Short mmCIF file of C-alpha atoms and ligand atoms in Angstrom, two decimals:
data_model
loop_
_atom_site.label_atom_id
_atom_site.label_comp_id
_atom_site.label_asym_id
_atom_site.label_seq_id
_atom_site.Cartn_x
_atom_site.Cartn_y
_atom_site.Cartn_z
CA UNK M 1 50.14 32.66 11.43
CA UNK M 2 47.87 33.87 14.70
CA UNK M 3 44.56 33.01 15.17
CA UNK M 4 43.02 35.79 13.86
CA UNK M 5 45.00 34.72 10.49
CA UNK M 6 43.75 31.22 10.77
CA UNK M 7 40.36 32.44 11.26
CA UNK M 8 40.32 34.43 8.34
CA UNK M 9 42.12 32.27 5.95
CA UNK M 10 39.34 28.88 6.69
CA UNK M 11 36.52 31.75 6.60
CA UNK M 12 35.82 30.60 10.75
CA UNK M 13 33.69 33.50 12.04
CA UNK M 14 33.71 34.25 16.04
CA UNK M 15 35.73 35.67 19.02
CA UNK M 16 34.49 33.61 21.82
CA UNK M 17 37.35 32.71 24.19
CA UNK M 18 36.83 28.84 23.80
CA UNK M 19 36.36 29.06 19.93
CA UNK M 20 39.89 30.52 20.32
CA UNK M 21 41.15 28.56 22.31
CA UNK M 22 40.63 25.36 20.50
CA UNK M 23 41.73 27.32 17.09
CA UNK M 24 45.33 28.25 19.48
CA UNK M 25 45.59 24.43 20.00
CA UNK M 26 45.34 23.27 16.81
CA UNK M 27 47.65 26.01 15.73
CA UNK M 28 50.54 24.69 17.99
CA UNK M 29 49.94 21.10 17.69
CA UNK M 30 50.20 21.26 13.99
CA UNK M 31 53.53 20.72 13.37
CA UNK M 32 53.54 17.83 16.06
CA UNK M 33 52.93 13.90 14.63
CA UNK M 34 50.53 13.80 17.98
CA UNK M 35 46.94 12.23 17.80
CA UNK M 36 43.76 15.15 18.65
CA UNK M 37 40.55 14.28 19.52
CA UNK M 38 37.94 17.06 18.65
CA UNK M 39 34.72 16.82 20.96
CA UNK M 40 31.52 18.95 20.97
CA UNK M 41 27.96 19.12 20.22
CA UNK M 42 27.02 18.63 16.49
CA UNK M 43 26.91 21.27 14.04
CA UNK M 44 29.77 22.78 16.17
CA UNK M 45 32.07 22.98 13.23
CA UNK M 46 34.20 20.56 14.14
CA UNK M 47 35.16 19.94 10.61
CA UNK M 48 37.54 22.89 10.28
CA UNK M 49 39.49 21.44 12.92
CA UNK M 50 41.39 18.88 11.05
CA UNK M 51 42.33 20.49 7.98
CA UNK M 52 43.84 23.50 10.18
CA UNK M 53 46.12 20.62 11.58
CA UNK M 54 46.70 19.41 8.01
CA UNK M 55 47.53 22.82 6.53
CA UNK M 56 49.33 23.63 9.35
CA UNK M 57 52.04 20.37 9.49
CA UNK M 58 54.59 19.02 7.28
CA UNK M 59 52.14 16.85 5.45
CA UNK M 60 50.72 19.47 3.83
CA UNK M 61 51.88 18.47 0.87
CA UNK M 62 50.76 15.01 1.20
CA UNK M 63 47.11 12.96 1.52
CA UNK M 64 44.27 14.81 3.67
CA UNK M 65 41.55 11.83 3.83
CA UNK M 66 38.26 12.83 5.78
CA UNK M 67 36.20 9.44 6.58
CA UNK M 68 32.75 9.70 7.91
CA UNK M 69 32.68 6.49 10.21
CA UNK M 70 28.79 6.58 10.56
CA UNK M 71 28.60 6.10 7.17
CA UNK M 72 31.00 3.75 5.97
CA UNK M 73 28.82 0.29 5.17
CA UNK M 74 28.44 -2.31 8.38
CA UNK M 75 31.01 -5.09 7.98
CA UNK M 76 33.16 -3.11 5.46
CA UNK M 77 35.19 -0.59 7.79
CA UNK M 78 38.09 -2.55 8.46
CA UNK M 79 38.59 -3.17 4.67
CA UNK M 80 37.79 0.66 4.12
CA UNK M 81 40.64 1.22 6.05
CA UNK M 82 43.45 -1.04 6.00
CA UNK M 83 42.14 -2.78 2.37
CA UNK M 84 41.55 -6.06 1.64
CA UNK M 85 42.89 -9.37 -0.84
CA UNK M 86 41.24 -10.39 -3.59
CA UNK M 87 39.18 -13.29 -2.59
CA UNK M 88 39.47 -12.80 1.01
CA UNK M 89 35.49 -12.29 1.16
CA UNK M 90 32.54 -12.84 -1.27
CA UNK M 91 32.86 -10.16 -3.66
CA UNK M 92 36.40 -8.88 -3.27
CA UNK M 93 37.19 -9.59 -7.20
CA UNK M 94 40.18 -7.23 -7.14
CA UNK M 95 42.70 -6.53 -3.44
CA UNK M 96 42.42 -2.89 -2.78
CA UNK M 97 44.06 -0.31 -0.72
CA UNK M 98 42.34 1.23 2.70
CA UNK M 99 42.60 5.04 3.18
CA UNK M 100 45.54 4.08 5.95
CA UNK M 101 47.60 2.92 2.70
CA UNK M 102 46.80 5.92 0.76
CA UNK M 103 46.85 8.45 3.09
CA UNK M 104 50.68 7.37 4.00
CA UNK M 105 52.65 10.40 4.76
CA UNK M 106 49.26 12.33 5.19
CA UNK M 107 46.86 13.24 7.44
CA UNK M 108 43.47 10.71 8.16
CA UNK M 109 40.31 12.59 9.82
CA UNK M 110 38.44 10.06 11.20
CA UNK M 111 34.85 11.50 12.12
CA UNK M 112 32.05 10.41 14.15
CA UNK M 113 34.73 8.21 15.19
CA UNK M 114 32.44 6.41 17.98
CA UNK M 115 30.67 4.75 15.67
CA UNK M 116 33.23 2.61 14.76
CA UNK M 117 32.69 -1.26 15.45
CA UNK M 118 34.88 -2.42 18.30
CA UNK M 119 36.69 -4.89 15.91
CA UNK M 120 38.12 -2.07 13.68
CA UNK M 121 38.97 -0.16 16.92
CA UNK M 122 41.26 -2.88 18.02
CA UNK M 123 43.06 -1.93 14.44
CA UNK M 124 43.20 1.21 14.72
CA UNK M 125 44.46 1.27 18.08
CA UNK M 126 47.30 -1.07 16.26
CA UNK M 127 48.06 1.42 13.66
CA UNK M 128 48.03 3.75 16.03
CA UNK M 129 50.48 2.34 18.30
CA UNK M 130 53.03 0.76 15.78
CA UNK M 131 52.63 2.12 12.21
CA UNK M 132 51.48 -1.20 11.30
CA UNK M 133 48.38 -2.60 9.67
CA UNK M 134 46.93 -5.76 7.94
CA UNK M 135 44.88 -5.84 4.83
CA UNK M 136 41.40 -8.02 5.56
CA UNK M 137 42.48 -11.78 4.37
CA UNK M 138 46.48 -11.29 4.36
CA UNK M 139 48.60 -12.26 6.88
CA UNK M 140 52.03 -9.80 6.17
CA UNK M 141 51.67 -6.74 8.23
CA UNK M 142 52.51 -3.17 6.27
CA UNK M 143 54.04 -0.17 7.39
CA UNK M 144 52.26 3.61 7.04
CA UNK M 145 53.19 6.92 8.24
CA UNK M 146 49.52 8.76 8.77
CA UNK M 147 48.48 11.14 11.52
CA UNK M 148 44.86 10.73 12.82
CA UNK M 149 42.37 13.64 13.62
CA UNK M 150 39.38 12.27 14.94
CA UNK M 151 36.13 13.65 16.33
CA UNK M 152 33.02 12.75 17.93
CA UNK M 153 29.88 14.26 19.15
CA UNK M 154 29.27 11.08 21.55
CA UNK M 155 30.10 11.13 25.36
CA UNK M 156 33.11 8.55 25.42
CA UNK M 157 33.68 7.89 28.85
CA UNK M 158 30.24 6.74 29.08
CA UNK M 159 30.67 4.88 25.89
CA UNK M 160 33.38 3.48 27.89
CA UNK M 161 31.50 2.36 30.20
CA UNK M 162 29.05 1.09 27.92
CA UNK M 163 31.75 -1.07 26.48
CA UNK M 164 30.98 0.15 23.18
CA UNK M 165 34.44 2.13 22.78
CA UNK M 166 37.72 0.90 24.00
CA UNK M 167 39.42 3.00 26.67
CA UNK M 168 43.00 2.56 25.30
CA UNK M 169 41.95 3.75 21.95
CA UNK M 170 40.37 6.72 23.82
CA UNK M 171 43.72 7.37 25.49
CA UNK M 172 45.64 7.08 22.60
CA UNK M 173 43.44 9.27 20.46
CA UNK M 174 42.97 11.58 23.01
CA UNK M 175 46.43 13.05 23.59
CA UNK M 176 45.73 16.29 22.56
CA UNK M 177 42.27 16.52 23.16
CA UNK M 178 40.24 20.21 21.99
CA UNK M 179 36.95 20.85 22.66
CA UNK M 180 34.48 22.94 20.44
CA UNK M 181 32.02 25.14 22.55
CA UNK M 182 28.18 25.03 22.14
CA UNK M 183 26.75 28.27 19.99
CA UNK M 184 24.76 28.84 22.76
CA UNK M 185 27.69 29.74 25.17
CA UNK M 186 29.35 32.20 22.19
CA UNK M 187 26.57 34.60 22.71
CA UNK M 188 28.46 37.54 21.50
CA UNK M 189 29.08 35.34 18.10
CA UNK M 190 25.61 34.30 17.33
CA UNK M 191 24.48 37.67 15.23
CA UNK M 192 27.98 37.98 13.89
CA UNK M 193 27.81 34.12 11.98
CA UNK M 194 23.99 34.89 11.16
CA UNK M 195 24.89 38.18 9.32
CA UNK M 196 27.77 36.23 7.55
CA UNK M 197 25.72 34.00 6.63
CA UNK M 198 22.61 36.47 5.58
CA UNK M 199 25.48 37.89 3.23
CA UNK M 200 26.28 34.45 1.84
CA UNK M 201 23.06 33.46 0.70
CA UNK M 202 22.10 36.66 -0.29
CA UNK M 203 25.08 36.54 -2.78
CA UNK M 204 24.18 32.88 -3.93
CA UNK M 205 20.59 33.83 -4.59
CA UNK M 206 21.14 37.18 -5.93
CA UNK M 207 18.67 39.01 -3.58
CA UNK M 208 19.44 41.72 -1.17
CA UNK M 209 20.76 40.62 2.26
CA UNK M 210 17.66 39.88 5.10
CA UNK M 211 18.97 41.14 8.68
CA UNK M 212 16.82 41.48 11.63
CA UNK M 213 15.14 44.34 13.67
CA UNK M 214 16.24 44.49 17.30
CA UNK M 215 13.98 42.51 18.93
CA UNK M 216 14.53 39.78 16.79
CA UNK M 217 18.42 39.93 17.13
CA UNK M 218 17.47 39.58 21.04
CA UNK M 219 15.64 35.98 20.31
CA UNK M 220 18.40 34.91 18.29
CA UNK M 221 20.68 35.77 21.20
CA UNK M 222 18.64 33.91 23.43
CA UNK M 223 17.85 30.78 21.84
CA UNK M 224 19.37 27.69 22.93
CA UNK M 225 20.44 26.29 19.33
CA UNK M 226 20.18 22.47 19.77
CA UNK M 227 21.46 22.10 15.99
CA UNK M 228 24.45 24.76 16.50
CA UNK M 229 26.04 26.56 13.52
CA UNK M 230 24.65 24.01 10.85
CA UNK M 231 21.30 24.98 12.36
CA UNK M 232 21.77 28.58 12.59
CA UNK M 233 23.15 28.89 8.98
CA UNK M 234 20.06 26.33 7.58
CA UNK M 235 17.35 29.01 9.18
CA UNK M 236 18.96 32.06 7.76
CA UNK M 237 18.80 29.90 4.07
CA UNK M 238 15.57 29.22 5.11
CA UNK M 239 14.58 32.69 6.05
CA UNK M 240 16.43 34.25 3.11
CA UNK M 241 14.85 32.60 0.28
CA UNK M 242 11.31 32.20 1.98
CA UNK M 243 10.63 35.46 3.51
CA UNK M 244 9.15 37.76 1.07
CA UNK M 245 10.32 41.32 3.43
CA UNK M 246 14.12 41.49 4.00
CA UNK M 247 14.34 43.46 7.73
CA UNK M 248 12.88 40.14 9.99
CA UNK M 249 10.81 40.87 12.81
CA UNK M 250 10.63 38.94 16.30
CA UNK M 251 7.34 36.95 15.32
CA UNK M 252 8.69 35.75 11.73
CA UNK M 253 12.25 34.80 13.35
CA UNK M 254 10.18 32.79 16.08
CA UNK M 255 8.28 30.66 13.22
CA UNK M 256 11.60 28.97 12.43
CA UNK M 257 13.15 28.75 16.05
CA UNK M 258 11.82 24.92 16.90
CA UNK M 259 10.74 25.23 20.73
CA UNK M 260 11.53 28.74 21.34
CA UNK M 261 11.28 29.15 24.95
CA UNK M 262 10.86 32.54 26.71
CA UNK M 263 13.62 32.44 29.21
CA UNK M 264 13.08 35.32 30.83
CA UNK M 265 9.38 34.64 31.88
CA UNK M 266 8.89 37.75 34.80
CA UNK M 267 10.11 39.97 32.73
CA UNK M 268 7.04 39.39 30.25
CA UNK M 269 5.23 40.65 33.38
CA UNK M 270 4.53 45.07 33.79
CA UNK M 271 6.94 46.12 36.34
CA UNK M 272 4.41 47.31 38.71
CA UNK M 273 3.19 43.61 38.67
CA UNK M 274 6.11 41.72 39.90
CA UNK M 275 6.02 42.43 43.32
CA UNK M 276 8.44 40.76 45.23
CA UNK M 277 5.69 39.10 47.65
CA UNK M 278 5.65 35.83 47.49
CA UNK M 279 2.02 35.20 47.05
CA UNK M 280 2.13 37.39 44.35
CA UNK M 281 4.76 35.07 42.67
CA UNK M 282 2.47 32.06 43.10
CA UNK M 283 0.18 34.02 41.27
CA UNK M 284 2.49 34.76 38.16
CA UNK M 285 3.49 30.82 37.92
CA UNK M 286 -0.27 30.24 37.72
CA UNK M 287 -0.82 32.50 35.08
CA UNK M 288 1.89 31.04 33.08
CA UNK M 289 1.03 27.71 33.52
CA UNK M 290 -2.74 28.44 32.78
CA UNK M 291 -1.68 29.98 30.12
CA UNK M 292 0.39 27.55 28.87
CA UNK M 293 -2.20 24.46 29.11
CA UNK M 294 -4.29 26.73 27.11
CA UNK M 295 -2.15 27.08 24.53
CA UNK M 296 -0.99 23.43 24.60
CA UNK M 297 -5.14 22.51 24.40
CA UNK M 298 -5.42 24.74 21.43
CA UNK M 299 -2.23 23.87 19.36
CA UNK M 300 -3.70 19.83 20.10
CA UNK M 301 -6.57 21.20 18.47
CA UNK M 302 -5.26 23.19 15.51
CA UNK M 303 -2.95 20.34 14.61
CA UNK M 304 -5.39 17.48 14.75
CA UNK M 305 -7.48 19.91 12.77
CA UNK M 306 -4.82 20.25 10.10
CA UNK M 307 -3.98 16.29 10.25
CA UNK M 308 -7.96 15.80 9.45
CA UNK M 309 -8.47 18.16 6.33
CA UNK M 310 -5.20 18.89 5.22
CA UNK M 311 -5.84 22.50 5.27
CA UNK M 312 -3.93 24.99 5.38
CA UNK M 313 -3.43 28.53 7.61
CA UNK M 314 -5.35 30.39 5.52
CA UNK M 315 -8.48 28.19 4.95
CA UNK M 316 -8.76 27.84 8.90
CA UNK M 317 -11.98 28.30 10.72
CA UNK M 318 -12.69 31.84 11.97
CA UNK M 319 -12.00 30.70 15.29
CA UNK M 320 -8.65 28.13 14.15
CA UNK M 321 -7.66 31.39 12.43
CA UNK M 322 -7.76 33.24 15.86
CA UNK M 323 -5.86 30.70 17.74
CA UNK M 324 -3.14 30.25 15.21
CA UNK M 325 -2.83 33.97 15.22
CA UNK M 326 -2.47 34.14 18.66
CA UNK M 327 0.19 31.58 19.01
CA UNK M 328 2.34 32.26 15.95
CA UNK M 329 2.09 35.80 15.43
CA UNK M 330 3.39 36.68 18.81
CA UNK M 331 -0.22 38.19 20.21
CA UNK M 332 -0.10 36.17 23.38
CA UNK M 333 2.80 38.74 24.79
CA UNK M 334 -0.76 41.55 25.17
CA UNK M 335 -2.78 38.89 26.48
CA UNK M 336 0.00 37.96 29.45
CA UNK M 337 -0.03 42.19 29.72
CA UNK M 338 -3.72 42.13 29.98
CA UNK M 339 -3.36 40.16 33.06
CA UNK M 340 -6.57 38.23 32.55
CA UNK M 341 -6.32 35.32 33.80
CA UNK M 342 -7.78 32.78 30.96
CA UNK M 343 -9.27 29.99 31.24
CA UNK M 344 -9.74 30.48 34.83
CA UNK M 345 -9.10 33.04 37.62
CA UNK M 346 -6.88 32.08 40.33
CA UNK M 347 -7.52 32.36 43.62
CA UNK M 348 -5.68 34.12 45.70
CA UNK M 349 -2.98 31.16 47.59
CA UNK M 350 -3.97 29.72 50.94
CA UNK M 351 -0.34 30.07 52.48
CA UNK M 352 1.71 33.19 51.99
CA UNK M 353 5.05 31.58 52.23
CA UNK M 354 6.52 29.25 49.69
CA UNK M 355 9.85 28.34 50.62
CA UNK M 356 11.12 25.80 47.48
CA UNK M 357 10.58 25.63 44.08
CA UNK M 358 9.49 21.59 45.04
CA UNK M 359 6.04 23.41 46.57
CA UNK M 360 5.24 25.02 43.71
CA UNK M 361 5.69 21.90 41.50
CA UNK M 362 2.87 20.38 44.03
CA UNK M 363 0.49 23.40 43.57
CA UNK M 364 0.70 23.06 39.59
CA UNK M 365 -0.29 19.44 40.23
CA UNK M 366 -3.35 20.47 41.88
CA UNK M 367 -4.44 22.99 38.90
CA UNK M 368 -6.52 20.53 37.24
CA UNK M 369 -8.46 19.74 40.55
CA UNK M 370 -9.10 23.19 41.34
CA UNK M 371 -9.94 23.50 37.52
CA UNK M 372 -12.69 20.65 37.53
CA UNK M 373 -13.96 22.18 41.10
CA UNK M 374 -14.47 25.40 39.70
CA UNK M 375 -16.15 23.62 36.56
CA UNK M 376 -18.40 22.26 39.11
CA UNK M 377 -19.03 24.83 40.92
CA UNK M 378 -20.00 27.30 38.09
CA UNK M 379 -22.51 24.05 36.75
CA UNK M 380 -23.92 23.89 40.09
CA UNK M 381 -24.72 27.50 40.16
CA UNK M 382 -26.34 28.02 36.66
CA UNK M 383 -28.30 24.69 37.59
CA UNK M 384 -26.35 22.76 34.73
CA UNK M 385 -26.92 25.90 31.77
CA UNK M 386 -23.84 25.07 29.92
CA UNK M 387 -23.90 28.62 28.19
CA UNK M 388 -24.13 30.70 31.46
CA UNK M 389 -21.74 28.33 33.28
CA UNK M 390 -19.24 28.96 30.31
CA UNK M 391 -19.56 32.58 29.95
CA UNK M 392 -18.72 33.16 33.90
CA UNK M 393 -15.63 30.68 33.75
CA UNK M 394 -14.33 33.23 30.58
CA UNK M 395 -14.04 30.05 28.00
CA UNK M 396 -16.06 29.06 24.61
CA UNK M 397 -19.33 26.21 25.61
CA UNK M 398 -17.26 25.01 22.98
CA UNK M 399 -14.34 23.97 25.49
CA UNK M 400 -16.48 24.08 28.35
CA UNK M 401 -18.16 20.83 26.79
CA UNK M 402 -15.07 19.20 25.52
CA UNK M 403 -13.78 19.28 29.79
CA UNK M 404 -17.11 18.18 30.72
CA UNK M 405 -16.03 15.27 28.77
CA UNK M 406 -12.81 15.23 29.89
CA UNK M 407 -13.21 15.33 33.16
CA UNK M 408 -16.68 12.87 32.90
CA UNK M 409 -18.73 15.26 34.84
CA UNK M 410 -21.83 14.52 33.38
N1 ADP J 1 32.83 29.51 13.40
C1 ADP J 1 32.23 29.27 12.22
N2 ADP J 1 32.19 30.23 11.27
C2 ADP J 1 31.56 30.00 10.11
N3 ADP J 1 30.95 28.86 9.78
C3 ADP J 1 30.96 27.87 10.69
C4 ADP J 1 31.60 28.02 11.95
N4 ADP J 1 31.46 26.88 12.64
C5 ADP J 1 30.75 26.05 11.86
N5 ADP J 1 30.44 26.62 10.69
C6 ADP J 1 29.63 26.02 9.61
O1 ADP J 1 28.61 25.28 10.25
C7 ADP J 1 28.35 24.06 9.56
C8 ADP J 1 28.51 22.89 10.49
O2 ADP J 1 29.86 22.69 10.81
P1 ADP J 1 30.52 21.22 10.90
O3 ADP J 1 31.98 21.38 10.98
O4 ADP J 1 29.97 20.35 9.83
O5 ADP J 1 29.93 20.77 12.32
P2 ADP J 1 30.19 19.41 13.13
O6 ADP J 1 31.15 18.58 12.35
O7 ADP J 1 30.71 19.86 14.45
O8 ADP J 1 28.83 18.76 13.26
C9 ADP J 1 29.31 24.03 8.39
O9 ADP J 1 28.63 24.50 7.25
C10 ADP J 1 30.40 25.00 8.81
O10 ADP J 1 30.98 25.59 7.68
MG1 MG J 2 30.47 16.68 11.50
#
C-alpha cells in the first residue's frame, strides 16, 4: 500500500511533505522488528503512528497495547509493565501479568514515554536489549517477543541532560526515529483538516456543515496553533455546535483563536501610508504600540469589571459595551485605518535614521515618559481643568484621572 492508501485507510488528512514523509517511514519500517521513536509537538497526531506500524508488520495478528506513561499511577509502572508476585508489595493479593507479558508477539506503544521514572527505564532498556524481563518481587527472568513504538512530546536530549531520561534508552528507542511536523508549518493542510472536520461534526450533530468566508479561511491559515490538530478539530466542535449562522466570518473565527496575533502588522496600514522612510516607520510602531497599551488598559478593565459583578456581555455598561465591541468584533481594523492616533499623538521622531530593531525597543521604553510629559503638559496648560486637559489629549476624564493616579501627578 502507498501513502496515499495509508492515508486514506487510518482517515489521516494532509499532503504536507513532512506529514508524508513520516507516513513513508512508518510504511517501510513496518515489517522490520526495529524500535521508532515518534517526536513532535502535542496534538500532532502522533497516535496514528503506531498502529500504521502494527497494521503494517507481521504482528498484526497479534497484541497492539497503547500505554499512556503519564498516566499510569506513581510507583506502579514497573509492575504495569513487567507484572508483579503476589505478596511482593502491600496489596498485591493476586501475581499479575504486565502489558510486556501480554503483548508477547505484539506490538507495545509506549506514549508520553518521558515520563517514565528512571527506575522503569533501566527495565525497559533491559527488555529492550535482551527480550528479558522480571516481574516486581520474583527473581526468574522471562522471555517476550514485543516491538516498542514510543513517542514523546518532550525535548530528550535536554532531558538528557537533565538526567531525567537515560541516554542509552534514548539510543535504543531511537533507531528509527520520525518526526511529526507542527500544523503550523502544513499551511496548505490547515483548511483541508478543518473542513473534514466541519463535515464530521456536522454529521454527529445532525446540522448542516459550518465553513468559513474568505477572510476567515486567511486567519485560520495564519494562526500559529499552539494545541495542533486536537486544537484545530476542538474549535471547529466548538464553533459547530455554538454558532447559531453556518458561513463563519473573520471576527467570530477570532473569538475562539486564543492569542490571535496579526502577523502581518504593515499591511493593516493604507498603502499610501507605508512609506518606506524610516521616520515614517517609527511612526507606525508607535501607533501600534499605543494602540496596543490601549487595548491592554481596557481589556484590564473589562475583565476586572466582569470578575466584580459577574456580568455578562450584554448587561455591560454603555461604555464596557463599546470597548468590548471594539476589541472582539474586529472594529479596531477602521480605527488603525483612521490613522488617529489614540490615546496620544506622536510626535514626529527626533532622529531620522534608525538603524536596528534594538533602537526601537529603547524608544517604546520611553512611551510612558513622553506619555506622563504630555499629561503634564496639557494640565499645565488648562491650569489643572481635568475636563479641558482630557478633551485635548483625545481620552475620557475618566482615564485621564485613573493616569493621574497612576502616574501620582497630583
Ligand atoms: N492528519 C490528520 N488528519 C486527521 N485527523 C488528525 C490528523 N492528525 C491528528 N488528527 C487528530 O487530531 C487529534 C490529536 O491527535 P493525537 O494523535 O492524539 O495527537 P498527539 O498524540 O500527537 O498529541 C486526534 O483526534 C487525531 O485523530
Ligand atoms: Mg498523544
Amino acid at each position: 500500500m502507498d501513502v496515499q492508501g495509508i492515508k486514506q485507510r487510518f482517515g489521516i488528512i494532509g499532503n504536507y511533505g513532512g506529514l508524508n514523509r513520516a507516513i513513508d517511514i512508518a510504511r517501510q519500517v513496518a515489517p522490520t522488528d526495529l524500535s521508532v521513536l515518534i517526536t513532535g509537538p502535542s496534538g500532532t497526531g502522533k497516535e496514528i503512528f503506531p498502529q500504521i506500524i502494527h497494521q503494517f508488520s507481521v504482528r498484526k495478528h497479534g497484541q497492539y497495547i497503547a500505554v499512556n506513561c503519564g498516566a499510569i499511577p506513581e510507583g506502579t509502572s514497573d509492575s504495569e509493565l513487567f507484572g508483579h508476585e503476589k505478596g511482593s508489595f502491600t496489596g498485591a493479593h493476586e501475581s499479575r501479568k504486565g502489558y510486556f507479558e501480554v503483548a508477547d508477539g505484539g506490538t507495545i506503544f509506549l506514549d508520553e514515554v518521558a515520563e517514565l521514572p528512571l527506575s522503569t527505564q533501566v527495565r525497559l532498556l533491559r527488555v529492550l536489549e535482551t527480550g528479558e524481563y522480571i516481574r516486581v518481587g520474583s527473581s526468574k527472568a522471562q522471555k517476550t517477543n514485543v516491538r516498542v513504538v514510543a513517542a514523546t512530546n518532550v525535548d530528550i536530549p535536554k532531558a538528557i541532560q537533565e538526567s531525567k531520561f537515560r541516554e542509552d534508552l534514548f539510543y535504543r528507542l531511537n533507531t528509527v526515529p520520525i518526526q511529526i511536523p507542527p500544523l503550523k508549518e502544513r499551511i496548505d493542510d490547515i483548511y483541508l483538516l478543518f473542513k473534514k472536520f466541519a463535515n464530521d461534526f456536522a454529521e454527529r450533530y445532525r446540522m448542516p456543515s459550518i465553513s468559513l468566508d474568505e477572510e476567515a479561511v486567511k486567519v485560520l491559515e495564519t494562526y500559529d496553533w499552539p494545541g495542533n490538530i486536537r486544537q484545530l478539530k476542538n474549535i471547529t466542535e466548538q464553533i459547530s455546535i455554538i454558532e447559531k449562522q453556518r458561513v463563519i466570518d473573520v471576527y467570530t473565527l477570532k473569538r475562539y483563536l486564543p492569542d490571535y496575533q496579526e502577523i502581518r502588522l504593515p499591511a493593516l496600514l493604507k498603502s499610501g501610508e507605508t512609506s518606506s522612510t524610516f521616520s515614517s516607520e517609527r511612526e507606525i510602531l508607535y501607533k501600534i504600540l499605543f494602540e496596543l497599551k490601549a487595548d491592554v488598559n481596557d481589556l484590564k478593565k473589562l475583565v476586572l469589571g466582569v470578575m466584580q459583578s459577574g456580568v455578562s456581555a450584554q448587561d455591560l455598561e454603555t461604555e464596557d459595551q463599546h470597548v468590548f465591541n471594539r476589541l472582539f468584533r474586529g472594529a479596531d481594523f477602521e480605527v488603525q485605518n483612521n490613522a488617529t492616533v489614540k490615546p496620544f499623538d506622536v510626535k514626529k521622531p527626533r532622529e531620522a535614521n534608525i538603524q536596528d530593531t534594538e533602537e526601537i525597543m529603547e524608544e517604546s521604553l520611553s512611551i510612558q515618559d513622553k506619555e506622563i510629559e504630555l499629561i503634564k503638559k496639557a494640565l499645565d496648560r488648562h491650569h489643572g481643568k481635568r475636563k479641558l486637559a482630557a478633551d485635548e489629549l483625545g481620552i475620557s476624564e475618566r482615564t485621564l484621572y485613573r493616569k493621574i493616579k497612576e502616574y501620582e501627578l497630583e
